[in-house]
PDB file of C-alpha atoms in Angstrom:
ATOM      1  CA  MET A   1      78.906  95.280  73.258  1.00 38.00           C
ATOM      2  CA  PRO A   2      81.012  97.635  71.124  1.00 39.00           C
ATOM      3  CA  ASN A   3      81.776 101.240  71.886  1.00 42.00           C
ATOM      4  CA  THR A   4      79.176 103.576  70.449  1.00 43.00           C
ATOM      5  CA  PRO A   5      80.272 106.145  67.827  1.00 41.00           C
ATOM      6  CA  SER A   6      82.765 108.494  69.425  1.00 51.00           C
ATOM      7  CA  THR A   7      81.655 111.993  70.333  1.00 78.00           C
ATOM      8  CA  CYS A   8      83.673 114.228  72.622  1.00 91.00           C
ATOM      9  CA  LEU A   9      81.706 115.465  75.609  1.00 94.00           C
ATOM     10  CA  ASP A  10      82.605 119.089  76.318  1.00 95.00           C
ATOM     11  CA  LEU A  11      83.126 118.888  80.058  1.00 96.00           C
ATOM     12  CA  SER A  12      83.739 122.625  80.375  1.00 94.00           C
ATOM     13  CA  GLN A  13      79.997 123.133  79.868  1.00 92.00           C
ATOM     14  CA  LYS A  14      78.812 120.413  82.268  1.00 97.00           C
ATOM     15  CA  ARG A  15      77.703 120.298  85.883  1.00 98.00           C
ATOM     16  CA  ILE A  16      79.675 117.460  87.449  1.00 98.00           C
ATOM     17  CA  LEU A  17      79.207 115.392  90.590  1.00 98.00           C
ATOM     18  CA  LEU A  18      82.583 114.031  91.703  1.00 98.00           C
ATOM     19  CA  THR A  19      82.163 111.572  94.578  1.00 98.00           C
ATOM     20  CA  GLY A  20      85.395 110.946  96.424  1.00 95.00           C
ATOM     21  CA  GLY A  21      86.604 114.259  95.038  1.00 95.00           C
ATOM     22  CA  SER A  22      88.387 115.197  98.250  1.00 93.00           C
ATOM     23  CA  GLY A  23      90.320 111.910  98.315  1.00 93.00           C
ATOM     24  CA  PHE A  24      93.613 110.788  96.820  1.00 93.00           C
ATOM     25  CA  LEU A  25      92.433 110.043  93.278  1.00 95.00           C
ATOM     26  CA  GLY A  26      89.674 112.654  93.405  1.00 96.00           C
ATOM     27  CA  LYS A  27      92.112 115.525  93.893  1.00 95.00           C
ATOM     28  CA  HIS A  28      94.007 114.432  90.787  1.00 96.00           C
ATOM     29  CA  VAL A  29      90.764 114.101  88.789  1.00 97.00           C
ATOM     30  CA  MET A  30      89.771 117.605  89.846  1.00 97.00           C
ATOM     31  CA  GLU A  31      93.114 118.917  88.586  1.00 96.00           C
ATOM     32  CA  GLN A  32      92.590 117.203  85.220  1.00 97.00           C
ATOM     33  CA  LEU A  33      89.060 118.627  84.918  1.00 98.00           C
ATOM     34  CA  GLN A  34      90.431 122.114  85.502  1.00 97.00           C
ATOM     35  CA  VAL A  35      92.984 121.567  82.729  1.00 96.00           C
ATOM     36  CA  LEU A  36      89.978 121.189  80.389  1.00 95.00           C
ATOM     37  CA  GLY A  37      88.430 124.459  81.521  1.00 96.00           C
ATOM     38  CA  VAL A  38      86.048 123.103  84.150  1.00 97.00           C
ATOM     39  CA  LYS A  39      85.580 125.730  86.873  1.00 97.00           C
ATOM     40  CA  PRO A  40      85.495 124.680  90.541  1.00 96.00           C
ATOM     41  CA  GLU A  41      81.936 125.954  90.895  1.00 97.00           C
ATOM     42  CA  GLN A  42      80.797 123.472  88.220  1.00 97.00           C
ATOM     43  CA  VAL A  43      81.937 120.501  90.325  1.00 98.00           C
ATOM     44  CA  ARG A  44      80.038 119.271  93.356  1.00 98.00           C
ATOM     45  CA  ILE A  45      82.086 117.196  95.795  1.00 97.00           C
ATOM     46  CA  PRO A  46      79.969 115.576  98.532  1.00 96.00           C
ATOM     47  CA  ARG A  47      81.905 114.896 101.744  1.00 91.00           C
ATOM     48  CA  SER A  48      81.289 111.708 103.691  1.00 86.00           C
ATOM     49  CA  GLN A  49      80.945 113.672 106.931  1.00 86.00           C
ATOM     50  CA  THR A  50      77.836 115.451 105.635  1.00 92.00           C
ATOM     51  CA  HIS A  51      76.632 113.209 102.785  1.00 96.00           C
ATOM     52  CA  ASP A  52      76.343 109.499 103.562  1.00 96.00           C
ATOM     53  CA  LEU A  53      75.931 107.906 100.134  1.00 96.00           C
ATOM     54  CA  ARG A  54      74.687 104.716 101.774  1.00 96.00           C
ATOM     55  CA  ARG A  55      71.364 106.567 102.166  1.00 97.00           C
ATOM     56  CA  LEU A  56      69.172 106.741  99.062  1.00 97.00           C
ATOM     57  CA  GLU A  57      67.771 110.174  99.843  1.00 98.00           C
ATOM     58  CA  VAL A  58      71.309 111.562 100.025  1.00 98.00           C
ATOM     59  CA  CYS A  59      72.141 110.052  96.607  1.00 98.00           C
ATOM     60  CA  GLN A  60      68.966 111.585  95.187  1.00 98.00           C
ATOM     61  CA  GLU A  61      69.903 114.989  96.575  1.00 98.00           C
ATOM     62  CA  VAL A  62      73.496 115.070  95.304  1.00 98.00           C
ATOM     63  CA  VAL A  63      72.677 113.999  91.710  1.00 98.00           C
ATOM     64  CA  ARG A  64      69.918 116.572  91.281  1.00 97.00           C
ATOM     65  CA  GLY A  65      70.773 119.004  88.493  1.00 97.00           C
ATOM     66  CA  GLN A  66      73.987 117.229  87.462  1.00 98.00           C
ATOM     67  CA  ASP A  67      74.959 116.387  83.870  1.00 98.00           C
ATOM     68  CA  LEU A  68      77.802 113.966  84.664  1.00 98.00           C
ATOM     69  CA  VAL A  69      78.580 111.748  87.646  1.00 98.00           C
ATOM     70  CA  ILE A  70      82.134 110.507  88.219  1.00 98.00           C
ATOM     71  CA  HIS A  71      81.893 107.977  91.043  1.00 98.00           C
ATOM     72  CA  LEU A  72      85.223 107.514  92.808  1.00 97.00           C
ATOM     73  CA  ALA A  73      84.036 107.257  96.408  1.00 95.00           C
ATOM     74  CA  ALA A  74      84.904 103.916  97.980  1.00 92.00           C
ATOM     75  CA  HIS A  75      85.606 102.266 101.310  1.00 87.00           C
ATOM     76  CA  VAL A  76      88.969 100.784 100.406  1.00 78.00           C
ATOM     77  CA  GLY A  77      92.334  99.710 101.799  1.00 74.00           C
ATOM     78  CA  GLY A  78      95.079  97.108 101.648  1.00 75.00           C
ATOM     79  CA  ILE A  79      95.075  93.407 102.528  1.00 75.00           C
ATOM     80  CA  GLY A  80      94.931  94.121 106.266  1.00 79.00           C
ATOM     81  CA  LEU A  81      91.726  96.165 106.016  1.00 81.00           C
ATOM     82  CA  ASN A  82      90.154  93.646 103.638  1.00 81.00           C
ATOM     83  CA  GLN A  83      90.809  90.888 106.167  1.00 86.00           C
ATOM     84  CA  ALA A  84      89.556  92.892 109.143  1.00 89.00           C
ATOM     85  CA  LYS A  85      86.384  94.407 107.642  1.00 92.00           C
ATOM     86  CA  PRO A  86      85.128  92.334 104.679  1.00 94.00           C
ATOM     87  CA  ALA A  87      81.455  92.875 105.539  1.00 96.00           C
ATOM     88  CA  GLU A  88      81.815  96.661 105.739  1.00 95.00           C
ATOM     89  CA  LEU A  89      83.737  96.773 102.471  1.00 95.00           C
ATOM     90  CA  PHE A  90      81.084  94.700 100.709  1.00 96.00           C
ATOM     91  CA  TYR A  91      78.057  96.560 102.045  1.00 97.00           C
ATOM     92  CA  ASP A  92      79.391 100.111 101.876  1.00 96.00           C
ATOM     93  CA  ASN A  93      80.694  99.860  98.314  1.00 96.00           C
ATOM     94  CA  LEU A  94      77.720  97.957  96.928  1.00 97.00           C
ATOM     95  CA  ILE A  95      74.998 100.060  98.505  1.00 97.00           C
ATOM     96  CA  MET A  96      76.403 103.518  97.785  1.00 97.00           C
ATOM     97  CA  GLY A  97      77.300 102.649  94.199  1.00 98.00           C
ATOM     98  CA  SER A  98      74.004 100.954  93.422  1.00 98.00           C
ATOM     99  CA  GLN A  99      71.882 103.709  94.923  1.00 98.00           C
ATOM    100  CA  LEU A 100      73.898 106.431  93.236  1.00 98.00           C
ATOM    101  CA  ILE A 101      73.458 104.785  89.817  1.00 98.00           C
ATOM    102  CA  HIS A 102      69.715 104.437  90.364  1.00 98.00           C
ATOM    103  CA  ALA A 103      69.345 108.014  91.585  1.00 98.00           C
ATOM    104  CA  ALA A 104      71.366 109.312  88.624  1.00 98.00           C
ATOM    105  CA  TYR A 105      69.171 107.427  86.162  1.00 98.00           C
ATOM    106  CA  GLN A 106      66.009 108.726  87.820  1.00 98.00           C
ATOM    107  CA  ALA A 107      67.344 112.302  87.777  1.00 98.00           C
ATOM    108  CA  GLY A 108      68.121 112.198  84.047  1.00 98.00           C
ATOM    109  CA  VAL A 109      71.906 112.457  84.426  1.00 98.00           C
ATOM    110  CA  GLU A 110      73.524 112.454  80.967  1.00 98.00           C
ATOM    111  CA  LYS A 111      76.443 110.125  81.783  1.00 98.00           C
ATOM    112  CA  PHE A 112      77.681 108.044  84.716  1.00 98.00           C
ATOM    113  CA  VAL A 113      81.363 107.125  85.060  1.00 98.00           C
ATOM    114  CA  CYS A 114      81.929 104.316  87.573  1.00 98.00           C
ATOM    115  CA  VAL A 115      85.481 103.591  88.666  1.00 97.00           C
ATOM    116  CA  GLY A 116      85.778  99.923  89.575  1.00 96.00           C
ATOM    117  CA  THR A 117      88.715  97.916  90.884  1.00 93.00           C
ATOM    118  CA  ILE A 118      91.341  95.488  89.696  1.00 90.00           C
ATOM    119  CA  CYS A 119      90.227  93.311  92.648  1.00 89.00           C
ATOM    120  CA  ALA A 120      87.181  92.363  90.548  1.00 94.00           C
ATOM    121  CA  TYR A 121      89.295  90.079  88.337  1.00 94.00           C
ATOM    122  CA  PRO A 122      89.508  86.345  89.125  1.00 94.00           C
ATOM    123  CA  LYS A 123      92.349  85.179  91.364  1.00 90.00           C
ATOM    124  CA  PHE A 124      93.832  83.136  88.538  1.00 89.00           C
ATOM    125  CA  THR A 125      93.598  85.121  85.327  1.00 89.00           C
ATOM    126  CA  SER A 126      95.799  84.856  82.257  1.00 92.00           C
ATOM    127  CA  VAL A 127      98.296  87.722  82.255  1.00 92.00           C
ATOM    128  CA  PRO A 128      97.836  90.356  80.965  1.00 95.00           C
ATOM    129  CA  PHE A 129      94.229  90.648  82.196  1.00 95.00           C
ATOM    130  CA  LYS A 130      91.785  91.237  79.360  1.00 97.00           C
ATOM    131  CA  GLU A 131      88.379  92.799  79.988  1.00 97.00           C
ATOM    132  CA  GLU A 132      86.624  89.719  78.622  1.00 96.00           C
ATOM    133  CA  ASP A 133      88.260  87.591  81.387  1.00 96.00           C
ATOM    134  CA  LEU A 134      86.463  89.463  84.165  1.00 97.00           C
ATOM    135  CA  TRP A 135      83.905  86.709  84.783  1.00 97.00           C
ATOM    136  CA  ASN A 136      86.197  83.676  84.364  1.00 96.00           C
ATOM    137  CA  GLY A 137      86.519  82.843  88.076  1.00 96.00           C
ATOM    138  CA  TYR A 138      86.291  83.978  91.696  1.00 96.00           C
ATOM    139  CA  PRO A 139      88.402  86.922  92.913  1.00 94.00           C
ATOM    140  CA  GLU A 140      91.364  86.512  95.262  1.00 90.00           C
ATOM    141  CA  GLU A 141      89.839  85.600  98.631  1.00 91.00           C
ATOM    142  CA  THR A 142      91.335  88.365 100.764  1.00 88.00           C
ATOM    143  CA  ASN A 143      89.646  91.108  98.739  1.00 89.00           C
ATOM    144  CA  ALA A 144      86.737  89.233  97.128  1.00 94.00           C
ATOM    145  CA  PRO A 145      83.957  91.006  99.079  1.00 95.00           C
ATOM    146  CA  TYR A 146      85.224  94.400  97.933  1.00 95.00           C
ATOM    147  CA  GLY A 147      85.889  93.228  94.365  1.00 95.00           C
ATOM    148  CA  ILE A 148      82.500  91.549  93.937  1.00 97.00           C
ATOM    149  CA  ALA A 149      80.645  94.557  95.354  1.00 97.00           C
ATOM    150  CA  LYS A 150      82.312  96.830  92.828  1.00 96.00           C
ATOM    151  CA  LYS A 151      81.842  94.342  89.975  1.00 97.00           C
ATOM    152  CA  ALA A 152      78.108  94.206  90.680  1.00 98.00           C
ATOM    153  CA  LEU A 153      77.953  97.874  89.664  1.00 98.00           C
ATOM    154  CA  LEU A 154      79.105  96.906  86.166  1.00 98.00           C
ATOM    155  CA  VAL A 155      76.143  94.522  85.913  1.00 98.00           C
ATOM    156  CA  GLN A 156      73.817  97.278  87.064  1.00 98.00           C
ATOM    157  CA  LEU A 157      75.149  99.775  84.534  1.00 98.00           C
ATOM    158  CA  GLN A 158      74.835  97.271  81.694  1.00 98.00           C
ATOM    159  CA  ALA A 159      71.278  96.414  82.765  1.00 98.00           C
ATOM    160  CA  TYR A 160      70.302 100.091  82.943  1.00 98.00           C
ATOM    161  CA  ARG A 161      71.841 100.664  79.526  1.00 98.00           C
ATOM    162  CA  GLN A 162      69.896  97.737  78.077  1.00 98.00           C
ATOM    163  CA  GLN A 163      66.533  98.610  79.626  1.00 98.00           C
ATOM    164  CA  TYR A 164      66.663 102.386  79.957  1.00 98.00           C
ATOM    165  CA  GLY A 165      69.339 103.534  77.490  1.00 98.00           C
ATOM    166  CA  PHE A 166      71.324 104.980  80.401  1.00 98.00           C
ATOM    167  CA  ASN A 167      74.892 105.912  79.407  1.00 98.00           C
ATOM    168  CA  GLY A 168      76.989 104.442  82.200  1.00 98.00           C
ATOM    169  CA  ILE A 169      80.603 103.341  81.707  1.00 98.00           C
ATOM    170  CA  TYR A 170      82.810 101.204  83.934  1.00 98.00           C
ATOM    171  CA  LEU A 171      86.566 101.686  84.278  1.00 98.00           C
ATOM    172  CA  LEU A 172      89.095  99.239  85.767  1.00 97.00           C
ATOM    173  CA  PRO A 173      92.199 101.089  86.943  1.00 96.00           C
ATOM    174  CA  VAL A 174      95.073  99.011  88.263  1.00 94.00           C
ATOM    175  CA  ASN A 175      96.834  99.688  91.621  1.00 90.00           C
ATOM    176  CA  LEU A 176      97.264 103.439  92.102  1.00 94.00           C
ATOM    177  CA  TYR A 177     100.028 105.354  93.845  1.00 96.00           C
ATOM    178  CA  GLY A 178     101.447 108.865  93.943  1.00 96.00           C
ATOM    179  CA  PRO A 179     101.663 112.080  95.971  1.00 93.00           C
ATOM    180  CA  MET A 180      98.758 112.604  98.404  1.00 91.00           C
ATOM    181  CA  ASP A 181      98.318 108.822  98.778  1.00 92.00           C
ATOM    182  CA  ASN A 182      97.170 107.222 102.041  1.00 88.00           C
ATOM    183  CA  PHE A 183     100.232 106.359 104.127  1.00 92.00           C
ATOM    184  CA  ASP A 184      98.304 105.124 107.198  1.00 88.00           C
ATOM    185  CA  PRO A 185      99.806 101.691 108.032  1.00 84.00           C
ATOM    186  CA  ALA A 186      96.367 100.384 109.045  1.00 78.00           C
ATOM    187  CA  SER A 187      94.783 100.931 105.629  1.00 76.00           C
ATOM    188  CA  SER A 188      97.415 101.850 103.025  1.00 82.00           C
ATOM    189  CA  HIS A 189      98.208  99.954  99.836  1.00 84.00           C
ATOM    190  CA  VAL A 190     101.572  98.404  99.060  1.00 91.00           C
ATOM    191  CA  ILE A 191     103.627 101.341  97.692  1.00 95.00           C
ATOM    192  CA  PRO A 192     102.841 103.873 100.432  1.00 95.00           C
ATOM    193  CA  ALA A 193     103.192 101.115 103.040  1.00 93.00           C
ATOM    194  CA  LEU A 194     106.664 100.197 101.787  1.00 96.00           C
ATOM    195  CA  ILE A 195     107.802 103.813 101.460  1.00 97.00           C
ATOM    196  CA  ARG A 196     106.716 104.497 105.040  1.00 96.00           C
ATOM    197  CA  LYS A 197     108.441 101.356 106.348  1.00 96.00           C
ATOM    198  CA  VAL A 198     111.750 102.282 104.718  1.00 97.00           C
ATOM    199  CA  HIS A 199     111.494 105.907 105.854  1.00 97.00           C
ATOM    200  CA  GLU A 200     110.775 104.916 109.450  1.00 96.00           C
ATOM    201  CA  ALA A 201     113.659 102.436 109.449  1.00 97.00           C
ATOM    202  CA  GLN A 202     115.968 105.239 108.308  1.00 96.00           C
ATOM    203  CA  VAL A 203     114.653 107.702 110.891  1.00 95.00           C
ATOM    204  CA  GLN A 204     114.880 105.113 113.710  1.00 95.00           C
ATOM    205  CA  GLY A 205     118.298 103.857 112.640  1.00 96.00           C
ATOM    206  CA  ARG A 206     117.151 100.275 111.956  1.00 96.00           C
ATOM    207  CA  ASP A 207     119.082  98.176 109.431  1.00 95.00           C
ATOM    208  CA  TYR A 208     116.088  96.117 108.252  1.00 96.00           C
ATOM    209  CA  VAL A 209     112.470  96.366 107.118  1.00 96.00           C
ATOM    210  CA  GLU A 210     109.786  93.685 107.356  1.00 95.00           C
ATOM    211  CA  VAL A 211     107.586  93.035 104.320  1.00 95.00           C
ATOM    212  CA  TRP A 212     104.449  90.901 104.139  1.00 91.00           C
ATOM    213  CA  GLY A 213     104.517  87.701 102.080  1.00 92.00           C
ATOM    214  CA  ASP A 214     107.446  86.218 100.202  1.00 94.00           C
ATOM    215  CA  GLY A 215     107.935  88.841  97.480  1.00 95.00           C
ATOM    216  CA  SER A 216     106.818  86.624  94.617  1.00 95.00           C
ATOM    217  CA  PRO A 217     103.503  88.274  93.618  1.00 93.00           C
ATOM    218  CA  THR A 218     103.601  90.721  90.743  1.00 93.00           C
ATOM    219  CA  ARG A 219     101.702  93.968  90.414  1.00 94.00           C
ATOM    220  CA  GLU A 220     101.175  96.759  87.951  1.00 95.00           C
ATOM    221  CA  PHE A 221     101.302 100.258  89.403  1.00 96.00           C
ATOM    222  CA  PHE A 222      99.571 103.274  87.909  1.00 97.00           C
ATOM    223  CA  TYR A 223     100.596 106.838  88.759  1.00 98.00           C
ATOM    224  CA  ALA A 224      97.537 108.705  90.041  1.00 97.00           C
ATOM    225  CA  GLU A 225      97.954 111.667  87.698  1.00 97.00           C
ATOM    226  CA  ASP A 226      97.913 109.279  84.728  1.00 98.00           C
ATOM    227  CA  ALA A 227      94.883 107.488  86.162  1.00 98.00           C
ATOM    228  CA  ALA A 228      93.018 110.774  86.573  1.00 98.00           C
ATOM    229  CA  ARG A 229      93.830 111.736  82.998  1.00 98.00           C
ATOM    230  CA  GLY A 230      92.470 108.375  81.796  1.00 98.00           C
ATOM    231  CA  ILE A 231      89.264 108.765  83.799  1.00 98.00           C
ATOM    232  CA  VAL A 232      88.649 112.251  82.419  1.00 98.00           C
ATOM    233  CA  MET A 233      89.400 111.093  78.863  1.00 98.00           C
ATOM    234  CA  ALA A 234      86.884 108.276  79.278  1.00 98.00           C
ATOM    235  CA  SER A 235      84.339 110.780  80.593  1.00 98.00           C
ATOM    236  CA  GLN A 236      84.764 112.681  77.348  1.00 97.00           C
ATOM    237  CA  LEU A 237      85.259 109.916  74.809  1.00 97.00           C
ATOM    238  CA  TYR A 238      84.218 106.421  75.918  1.00 98.00           C
ATOM    239  CA  ASN A 239      80.574 105.367  75.731  1.00 97.00           C
ATOM    240  CA  GLY A 240      80.812 101.586  75.586  1.00 97.00           C
ATOM    241  CA  ALA A 241      78.923  99.040  77.669  1.00 98.00           C
ATOM    242  CA  ASP A 242      82.030  96.900  78.173  1.00 98.00           C
ATOM    243  CA  PRO A 243      84.469  97.583  81.037  1.00 98.00           C
ATOM    244  CA  LEU A 244      87.689  99.382  80.149  1.00 98.00           C
ATOM    245  CA  ASN A 245      91.106  98.661  81.698  1.00 98.00           C
ATOM    246  CA  LEU A 246      93.281 101.632  82.643  1.00 98.00           C
ATOM    247  CA  GLY A 247      96.952 101.111  83.452  1.00 97.00           C
ATOM    248  CA  THR A 248     100.497 100.922  82.107  1.00 97.00           C
ATOM    249  CA  GLY A 249     100.624  97.278  80.987  1.00 95.00           C
ATOM    250  CA  GLU A 250     103.921  96.805  82.890  1.00 95.00           C
ATOM    251  CA  GLU A 251     104.457  94.221  85.641  1.00 95.00           C
ATOM    252  CA  ILE A 252     106.895  94.127  88.588  1.00 97.00           C
ATOM    253  CA  SER A 253     107.316  91.675  91.485  1.00 96.00           C
ATOM    254  CA  ILE A 254     106.974  92.890  95.073  1.00 96.00           C
ATOM    255  CA  ARG A 255     110.570  91.744  95.611  1.00 97.00           C
ATOM    256  CA  ASP A 256     111.806  93.965  92.775  1.00 97.00           C
ATOM    257  CA  LEU A 257     109.542  96.793  93.909  1.00 98.00           C
ATOM    258  CA  ILE A 258     110.975  96.975  97.436  1.00 97.00           C
ATOM    259  CA  THR A 259     114.477  96.721  95.970  1.00 97.00           C
ATOM    260  CA  LEU A 260     113.742  99.729  93.735  1.00 98.00           C
ATOM    261  CA  ILE A 261     112.204 101.727  96.604  1.00 98.00           C
ATOM    262  CA  CYS A 262     115.260 101.019  98.777  1.00 98.00           C
ATOM    263  CA  GLU A 263     117.536 102.150  95.950  1.00 98.00           C
ATOM    264  CA  LEU A 264     115.615 105.398  95.409  1.00 98.00           C
ATOM    265  CA  MET A 265     115.542 106.103  99.158  1.00 98.00           C
ATOM    266  CA  GLY A 266     119.184 105.207  99.744  1.00 97.00           C
ATOM    267  CA  PHE A 267     118.408 102.362 102.168  1.00 97.00           C
ATOM    268  CA  GLN A 268     120.900  99.483 102.213  1.00 95.00           C
ATOM    269  CA  GLY A 269     119.454  97.403 105.045  1.00 95.00           C
ATOM    270  CA  GLU A 270     118.014  93.900 105.061  1.00 97.00           C
ATOM    271  CA  ILE A 271     114.598  92.951 103.673  1.00 96.00           C
ATOM    272  CA  ARG A 272     112.964  90.475 106.068  1.00 96.00           C
ATOM    273  CA  TRP A 273     110.113  88.652 104.402  1.00 96.00           C
ATOM    274  CA  GLN A 274     107.089  87.492 106.414  1.00 95.00           C
ATOM    275  CA  PRO A 275     105.831  84.389 104.577  1.00 93.00           C
ATOM    276  CA  ASP A 276     103.175  83.795 107.244  1.00 92.00           C
ATOM    277  CA  LYS A 277     101.444  86.972 106.014  1.00 89.00           C
ATOM    278  CA  PRO A 278      99.225  86.847 102.899  1.00 84.00           C
ATOM    279  CA  ASN A 279     100.665  87.436  99.442  1.00 84.00           C
ATOM    280  CA  GLY A 280      97.374  88.439  97.825  1.00 79.00           C
ATOM    281  CA  GLN A 281      96.683  87.695  94.168  1.00 78.00           C
ATOM    282  CA  PRO A 282      99.641  85.917  92.491  1.00 85.00           C
ATOM    283  CA  ARG A 283      99.921  88.229  89.463  1.00 86.00           C
ATOM    284  CA  ARG A 284      98.342  91.451  88.262  1.00 87.00           C
ATOM    285  CA  CYS A 285      98.984  93.134  84.952  1.00 93.00           C
ATOM    286  CA  LEU A 286      96.466  94.576  82.521  1.00 96.00           C
ATOM    287  CA  ASP A 287      96.011  94.432  78.787  1.00 97.00           C
ATOM    288  CA  VAL A 288      95.542  98.149  78.126  1.00 97.00           C
ATOM    289  CA  SER A 289      95.171  97.944  74.333  1.00 98.00           C
ATOM    290  CA  LYS A 290      91.427  98.604  74.422  1.00 98.00           C
ATOM    291  CA  ALA A 291      91.848 102.005  76.117  1.00 98.00           C
ATOM    292  CA  ARG A 292      94.505 102.921  73.584  1.00 97.00           C
ATOM    293  CA  GLU A 293      92.287 101.926  70.670  1.00 97.00           C
ATOM    294  CA  ALA A 294      89.044 103.371  72.072  1.00 96.00           C
ATOM    295  CA  MET A 295      90.347 106.787  73.104  1.00 97.00           C
ATOM    296  CA  GLY A 296      94.105 106.994  72.539  1.00 97.00           C
ATOM    297  CA  PHE A 297      95.046 106.685  76.208  1.00 97.00           C
ATOM    298  CA  VAL A 298      98.670 105.815  77.067  1.00 97.00           C
ATOM    299  CA  ALA A 299     100.269 106.223  80.511  1.00 97.00           C
ATOM    300  CA  LYS A 300     103.090 108.785  80.583  1.00 97.00           C
ATOM    301  CA  VAL A 301     104.839 108.432  83.964  1.00 97.00           C
ATOM    302  CA  SER A 302     107.302 105.554  84.453  1.00 97.00           C
ATOM    303  CA  LEU A 303     107.354 103.602  87.707  1.00 97.00           C
ATOM    304  CA  ARG A 304     110.805 104.896  88.649  1.00 97.00           C
ATOM    305  CA  GLU A 305     109.812 108.509  88.046  1.00 98.00           C
ATOM    306  CA  GLY A 306     106.472 108.104  89.816  1.00 98.00           C
ATOM    307  CA  LEU A 307     108.082 106.440  92.829  1.00 98.00           C
ATOM    308  CA  GLN A 308     110.665 109.203  93.133  1.00 98.00           C
ATOM    309  CA  ARG A 309     107.941 111.870  93.062  1.00 97.00           C
ATOM    310  CA  THR A 310     105.937 109.939  95.675  1.00 97.00           C
ATOM    311  CA  ILE A 311     108.957 109.431  97.949  1.00 98.00           C
ATOM    312  CA  ASP A 312     109.867 113.119  97.713  1.00 97.00           C
ATOM    313  CA  TRP A 313     106.293 114.135  98.560  1.00 96.00           C
ATOM    314  CA  TYR A 314     106.132 111.779 101.546  1.00 96.00           C
ATOM    315  CA  ARG A 315     109.435 112.977 102.969  1.00 96.00           C
ATOM    316  CA  ARG A 316     108.215 116.581 102.759  1.00 95.00           C
ATOM    317  CA  HIS A 317     104.957 115.743 104.533  1.00 92.00           C
ATOM    318  CA  SER A 318     105.910 112.953 106.965  1.00 83.00           C
ATOM    319  CA  GLY A 319     106.656 115.272 109.873  1.00 70.00           C
ATOM    320  CA  CYS A 320     109.870 113.491 110.768  1.00 62.00           C
TER     321      CYS A 320
END
């Protein structure tokens, strides 16, 4: 399904629902919207404490009167959380996304932007991951419930486009990191988890850090400010039925990643690998050519620069 003829949506004139807008990625998306002239009063950000998107009537209420929905809200975390709460991750992400799409269609919302997950790709996928490979196998087991729940929303959007002409797009950002990330060891992703481990070792005077797995898996990491810029560009410019990868197209092993973090943080201690802990998916790296061709998106922040900014932010806010 090719991209429809490109027209630039003037977001400065739109009423926007930004789910997850108070979260890590959402704060960066809000900043990018403001760069385009969107005023804070044009953006509605429902908070989970007062608006449970797992309830259909809440979804119907929050989409009322909106022109654009950017759906970032998710119940998400690292391997540990995926292992501990697979049922919650499946149900919460599927039900709130599905109901929000349906409510938006019923309310006559002009466009729906759904942010999916790299976890939707099959465990064994040719690298770099191409959008057309999305259905070529089962996701990596530790995060399959989350990945499948989010991938189901792509099917829903394509079905609603086919039957109702509803303009919903689906974006696949790779692993995010950056300032304001979640550094909680119970639910954080790999970069904030590693930064915290090294920082705590330095503060406590330990000469080693322990890292899950054996260091062999590879990942692609996407600075959150770049990701937010890509999401907002897609909100303006991309109207295709097919999913769209967002990332840098650059791959690094976990072993090289922790080495780089230690270098940037000035830590010279030992890395103790924990091979009894899960590695996760063997490799992750995206083919990002489609986003470049469809809307001219290219990531700007290098991994080294992004890590340094993230480390500096964490040290300022760690409280120790």
